[in-house]
Amino acid sequence: GENVEQHPSTLSVQEGDSAVIKCTYSDSASNYFPWYKQELGKGPQLIIDIRSNVGEKKDQRIAVTLNKTAKHFSLHITETQPEDSAVYFCAAGLRYGQNFVFGPGTRLSVLP
Amino acid sequence: NAGVTQTPKFRILKIGQSMTLQCTQDMNHNYMYWYRQDPGMGLKLIYYSVGAGITDKGEVPNGYNVSRSTTEDFPLRLELAAPSQTSVYFCASSSLGQGASSYEQYFGPGTRLTVT
């Protein structure tokens, strides 16, 4: 089955700096890679996703890149703000599949 | 729309007790999921359902049961609670297979369960 690793487990950046979170997956059949943000006391919420036929996708300050050959994908947040502080989860799976495998999460702290 | 709602928010159980975690969605989604989240860990899938009357096991189903009699509701039953079931439980739903362009899973606020 699919296995997803995520690094780093914690990340602290100064406000305005960039943050990068990296994930690797094991199943070459996976073709859909979402990123979820979880704020304290809340359920995860989708912030961006990418399909395997796309190498990069951007939405304002957030971007995701995918390297299918190396089986890794990354989340990039530019111009970080205090409200970006949260736990971020990557996931991998089949686009039309019933479930995805989530990584263990990265706790991002943006210091003012 | 309320989205995905879960009750209760918090619960303390004694070892061996049973309880049902409730989950309701008002988005007419066909897919529903139950996850558990242990401290410092990612989400582990317990059970999922692709529609009313259809359920299947996820990665960590032992000690749990589910049913899906309606599109809206997907309760999770814990029988004979054990300390290992202390966790935060999230219910989610999605519209996979309904022609939606998004595969987003919408999560509820979670239920924090402690078994002592």
PDB file of N, CA and C in Angstrom, chain A residues 65-111:
ATOM      1  N   THR A  65       4.707  21.687  -5.915  1.00  0.00           N
ATOM      2  CA  THR A  65       5.453  21.107  -7.026  1.00  0.00           C
ATOM      3  C   THR A  65       5.444  19.594  -6.889  1.00  0.00           C
ATOM      4  N   LEU A  66       5.489  18.926  -8.014  1.00  0.00           N
ATOM      5  CA  LEU A  66       5.445  17.465  -8.024  1.00  0.00           C
ATOM      6  C   LEU A  66       6.534  16.924  -8.934  1.00  0.00           C
ATOM      7  N   ASN A  67       7.296  15.965  -8.423  1.00  0.00           N
ATOM      8  CA  ASN A  67       8.299  15.259  -9.221  1.00  0.00           C
ATOM      9  C   ASN A  67       7.900  13.789  -9.229  1.00  0.00           C
ATOM     10  N   LYS A  68       7.224  13.355 -10.309  1.00  0.00           N
ATOM     11  CA  LYS A  68       6.724  11.980 -10.355  1.00  0.00           C
ATOM     12  C   LYS A  68       7.836  10.954 -10.407  1.00  0.00           C
ATOM     13  N   THR A  69       8.919  11.299 -11.076  1.00  0.00           N
ATOM     14  CA  THR A  69      10.020  10.354 -11.212  1.00  0.00           C
ATOM     15  C   THR A  69      10.633  10.026  -9.859  1.00  0.00           C
ATOM     16  N   ALA A  70      10.839  11.078  -9.058  1.00  0.00           N
ATOM     17  CA  ALA A  70      11.436  10.905  -7.741  1.00  0.00           C
ATOM     18  C   ALA A  70      10.394  10.583  -6.676  1.00  0.00           C
ATOM     19  N   LYS A  71       9.116  10.657  -7.051  1.00  0.00           N
ATOM     20  CA  LYS A  71       8.003  10.410  -6.122  1.00  0.00           C
ATOM     21  C   LYS A  71       8.085  11.345  -4.916  1.00  0.00           C
ATOM     22  N   HIS A  72       8.230  12.636  -5.188  1.00  0.00           N
ATOM     23  CA  HIS A  72       8.119  13.589  -4.103  1.00  0.00           C
ATOM     24  C   HIS A  72       7.415  14.854  -4.550  1.00  0.00           C
ATOM     25  N   PHE A  73       6.778  15.504  -3.596  1.00  0.00           N
ATOM     26  CA  PHE A  73       6.061  16.747  -3.855  1.00  0.00           C
ATOM     27  C   PHE A  73       6.250  17.675  -2.660  1.00  0.00           C
ATOM     28  N   SER A  74       6.157  18.967  -2.936  1.00  0.00           N
ATOM     29  CA  SER A  74       6.483  19.953  -1.913  1.00  0.00           C
ATOM     30  C   SER A  74       5.449  21.068  -1.882  1.00  0.00           C
ATOM     31  N   LEU A  75       5.281  21.636  -0.702  1.00  0.00           N
ATOM     32  CA  LEU A  75       4.424  22.807  -0.499  1.00  0.00           C
ATOM     33  C   LEU A  75       5.321  24.006  -0.220  1.00  0.00           C
ATOM     34  N   HIS A  76       5.078  25.093  -0.941  1.00  0.00           N
ATOM     35  CA  HIS A  76       5.856  26.305  -0.768  1.00  0.00           C
ATOM     36  C   HIS A  76       4.900  27.425  -0.347  1.00  0.00           C
ATOM     37  N   ILE A  77       5.218  28.079   0.761  1.00  0.00           N
ATOM     38  CA  ILE A  77       4.439  29.231   1.203  1.00  0.00           C
ATOM     39  C   ILE A  77       5.377  30.437   1.219  1.00  0.00           C
ATOM     40  N   THR A  78       5.040  31.456   0.456  1.00  0.00           N
ATOM     41  CA  THR A  78       5.871  32.668   0.414  1.00  0.00           C
ATOM     42  C   THR A  78       5.233  33.756   1.275  1.00  0.00           C
ATOM     43  N   GLU A  79       6.057  34.718   1.657  1.00  0.00           N
ATOM     44  CA  GLU A  79       5.605  35.869   2.461  1.00  0.00           C
ATOM     45  C   GLU A  79       4.736  35.413   3.628  1.00  0.00           C
ATOM     46  N   THR A  80       5.267  34.524   4.427  1.00  0.00           N
ATOM     47  CA  THR A  80       4.473  33.930   5.500  1.00  0.00           C
ATOM     48  C   THR A  80       3.926  34.978   6.467  1.00  0.00           C
ATOM     49  N   GLN A  81       2.733  34.668   6.984  1.00  0.00           N
ATOM     50  CA  GLN A  81       2.047  35.545   7.921  1.00  0.00           C
ATOM     51  C   GLN A  81       1.688  34.742   9.171  1.00  0.00           C
ATOM     52  N   PRO A  82       1.466  35.407  10.304  1.00  0.00           N
ATOM     53  CA  PRO A  82       1.146  34.665  11.543  1.00  0.00           C
ATOM     54  C   PRO A  82      -0.039  33.718  11.371  1.00  0.00           C
ATOM     55  N   GLU A  83      -0.995  34.071  10.544  1.00  0.00           N
ATOM     56  CA  GLU A  83      -2.163  33.204  10.352  1.00  0.00           C
ATOM     57  C   GLU A  83      -1.843  31.943   9.565  1.00  0.00           C
ATOM     58  N   ASP A  84      -0.620  31.854   9.038  1.00  0.00           N
ATOM     59  CA  ASP A  84      -0.191  30.611   8.376  1.00  0.00           C
ATOM     60  C   ASP A  84       0.235  29.567   9.407  1.00  0.00           C
ATOM     61  N   SER A  85       0.396  29.960  10.665  1.00  0.00           N
ATOM     62  CA  SER A  85       0.784  29.017  11.714  1.00  0.00           C
ATOM     63  C   SER A  85      -0.307  27.961  11.873  1.00  0.00           C
ATOM     64  N   ALA A  86       0.068  26.690  11.704  1.00  0.00           N
ATOM     65  CA  ALA A  86      -0.886  25.585  11.737  1.00  0.00           C
ATOM     66  C   ALA A  86      -0.108  24.292  11.521  1.00  0.00           C
ATOM     67  N   VAL A  87      -0.835  23.173  11.502  1.00  0.00           N
ATOM     68  CA  VAL A  87      -0.236  21.902  11.107  1.00  0.00           C
ATOM     69  C   VAL A  87      -0.647  21.617   9.669  1.00  0.00           C
ATOM     70  N   TYR A  88       0.308  21.273   8.841  1.00  0.00           N
ATOM     71  CA  TYR A  88       0.060  20.998   7.427  1.00  0.00           C
ATOM     72  C   TYR A  88       0.267  19.510   7.149  1.00  0.00           C
ATOM     73  N   PHE A  89      -0.696  18.919   6.442  1.00  0.00           N
ATOM     74  CA  PHE A  89      -0.625  17.509   6.077  1.00  0.00           C
ATOM     75  C   PHE A  89      -0.588  17.368   4.563  1.00  0.00           C
ATOM     76  N   CYS A  90       0.322  16.531   4.073  1.00  0.00           N
ATOM     77  CA  CYS A  90       0.260  16.138   2.677  1.00  0.00           C
ATOM     78  C   CYS A  90      -0.447  14.780   2.610  1.00  0.00           C
ATOM     79  N   ALA A  91      -0.910  14.424   1.440  1.00  0.00           N
ATOM     80  CA  ALA A  91      -1.562  13.131   1.249  1.00  0.00           C
ATOM     81  C   ALA A  91      -1.341  12.688  -0.188  1.00  0.00           C
ATOM     82  N   ALA A  92      -1.457  11.383  -0.409  1.00  0.00           N
ATOM     83  CA  ALA A  92      -1.292  10.828  -1.746  1.00  0.00           C
ATOM     84  C   ALA A  92      -2.308   9.718  -1.938  1.00  0.00           C
ATOM     85  N   GLY A  93      -2.786   9.584  -3.177  1.00  0.00           N
ATOM     86  CA  GLY A  93      -3.743   8.531  -3.463  1.00  0.00           C
ATOM     87  C   GLY A  93      -4.191   8.577  -4.894  1.00  0.00           C
ATOM     88  N   LEU A  94      -5.213   7.809  -5.165  1.00  0.00           N
ATOM     89  CA  LEU A  94      -5.784   7.783  -6.511  1.00  0.00           C
ATOM     90  C   LEU A  94      -6.897   8.807  -6.604  1.00  0.00           C
ATOM     91  N   ARG A  95      -6.915   9.560  -7.683  1.00  0.00           N
ATOM     92  CA  ARG A  95      -7.883  10.637  -7.846  1.00  0.00           C
ATOM     93  C   ARG A  95      -9.315  10.142  -7.708  1.00  0.00           C
ATOM     94  N   TYR A  96      -9.583   8.969  -8.225  1.00  0.00           N
ATOM     95  CA  TYR A  96     -10.928   8.424  -8.131  1.00  0.00           C
ATOM     96  C   TYR A  96     -11.018   7.330  -7.063  1.00  0.00           C
ATOM     97  N   GLY A  97     -10.039   7.316  -6.190  1.00  0.00           N
ATOM     98  CA  GLY A  97     -10.027   6.309  -5.139  1.00  0.00           C
ATOM     99  C   GLY A  97     -10.850   6.715  -3.945  1.00  0.00           C
ATOM    100  N   GLN A  98     -11.050   5.763  -3.093  1.00  0.00           N
ATOM    101  CA  GLN A  98     -11.910   6.013  -1.944  1.00  0.00           C
ATOM    102  C   GLN A  98     -11.178   6.693  -0.799  1.00  0.00           C
ATOM    103  N   ASN A  99      -9.900   6.617  -0.782  1.00  0.00           N
ATOM    104  CA  ASN A  99      -9.196   7.194   0.355  1.00  0.00           C
ATOM    105  C   ASN A  99      -7.785   7.563  -0.029  1.00  0.00           C
ATOM    106  N   PHE A 100      -7.216   8.453   0.781  1.00  0.00           N
ATOM    107  CA  PHE A 100      -5.842   8.884   0.611  1.00  0.00           C
ATOM    108  C   PHE A 100      -5.043   8.527   1.846  1.00  0.00           C
ATOM    109  N   VAL A 101      -3.739   8.402   1.692  1.00  0.00           N
ATOM    110  CA  VAL A 101      -2.848   8.181   2.830  1.00  0.00           C
ATOM    111  C   VAL A 101      -2.235   9.522   3.188  1.00  0.00           C
ATOM    112  N   PHE A 102      -2.348   9.895   4.442  1.00  0.00           N
ATOM    113  CA  PHE A 102      -1.844  11.181   4.905  1.00  0.00           C
ATOM    114  C   PHE A 102      -0.438  11.034   5.488  1.00  0.00           C
ATOM    115  N   GLY A 103       0.371  12.079   5.324  1.00  0.00           N
ATOM    116  CA  GLY A 103       1.652  12.154   6.003  1.00  0.00           C
ATOM    117  C   GLY A 103       1.435  12.489   7.471  1.00  0.00           C
ATOM    118  N   PRO A 104       2.483  12.448   8.293  1.00  0.00           N
ATOM    119  CA  PRO A 104       2.364  12.674   9.739  1.00  0.00           C
ATOM    120  C   PRO A 104       2.184  14.127  10.137  1.00  0.00           C
ATOM    121  N   GLY A 105       2.376  15.046   9.209  1.00  0.00           N
ATOM    122  CA  GLY A 105       2.124  16.451   9.514  1.00  0.00           C
ATOM    123  C   GLY A 105       3.373  17.254   9.812  1.00  0.00           C
ATOM    124  N   THR A 106       3.309  18.553   9.539  1.00  0.00           N
ATOM    125  CA  THR A 106       4.366  19.513   9.858  1.00  0.00           C
ATOM    126  C   THR A 106       3.740  20.667  10.622  1.00  0.00           C
ATOM    127  N   ARG A 107       4.269  20.934  11.803  1.00  0.00           N
ATOM    128  CA  ARG A 107       3.772  22.077  12.583  1.00  0.00           C
ATOM    129  C   ARG A 107       4.576  23.312  12.201  1.00  0.00           C
ATOM    130  N   LEU A 108       3.911  24.254  11.530  1.00  0.00           N
ATOM    131  CA  LEU A 108       4.572  25.488  11.087  1.00  0.00           C
ATOM    132  C   LEU A 108       4.254  26.615  12.065  1.00  0.00           C
ATOM    133  N   SER A 109       5.291  27.284  12.533  1.00  0.00           N
ATOM    134  CA  SER A 109       5.133  28.457  13.400  1.00  0.00           C
ATOM    135  C   SER A 109       5.741  29.655  12.693  1.00  0.00           C
ATOM    136  N   VAL A 110       4.943  30.689  12.509  1.00  0.00           N
ATOM    137  CA  VAL A 110       5.429  31.919  11.898  1.00  0.00           C
ATOM    138  C   VAL A 110       5.604  32.941  13.005  1.00  0.00           C
ATOM    139  N   LEU A 111       6.857  33.329  13.224  1.00  0.00           N
ATOM    140  CA  LEU A 111       7.189  34.209  14.334  1.00  0.00           C
ATOM    141  C   LEU A 111       7.105  35.665  13.905  1.00  0.00           C
TER     142      LEU A 111
END
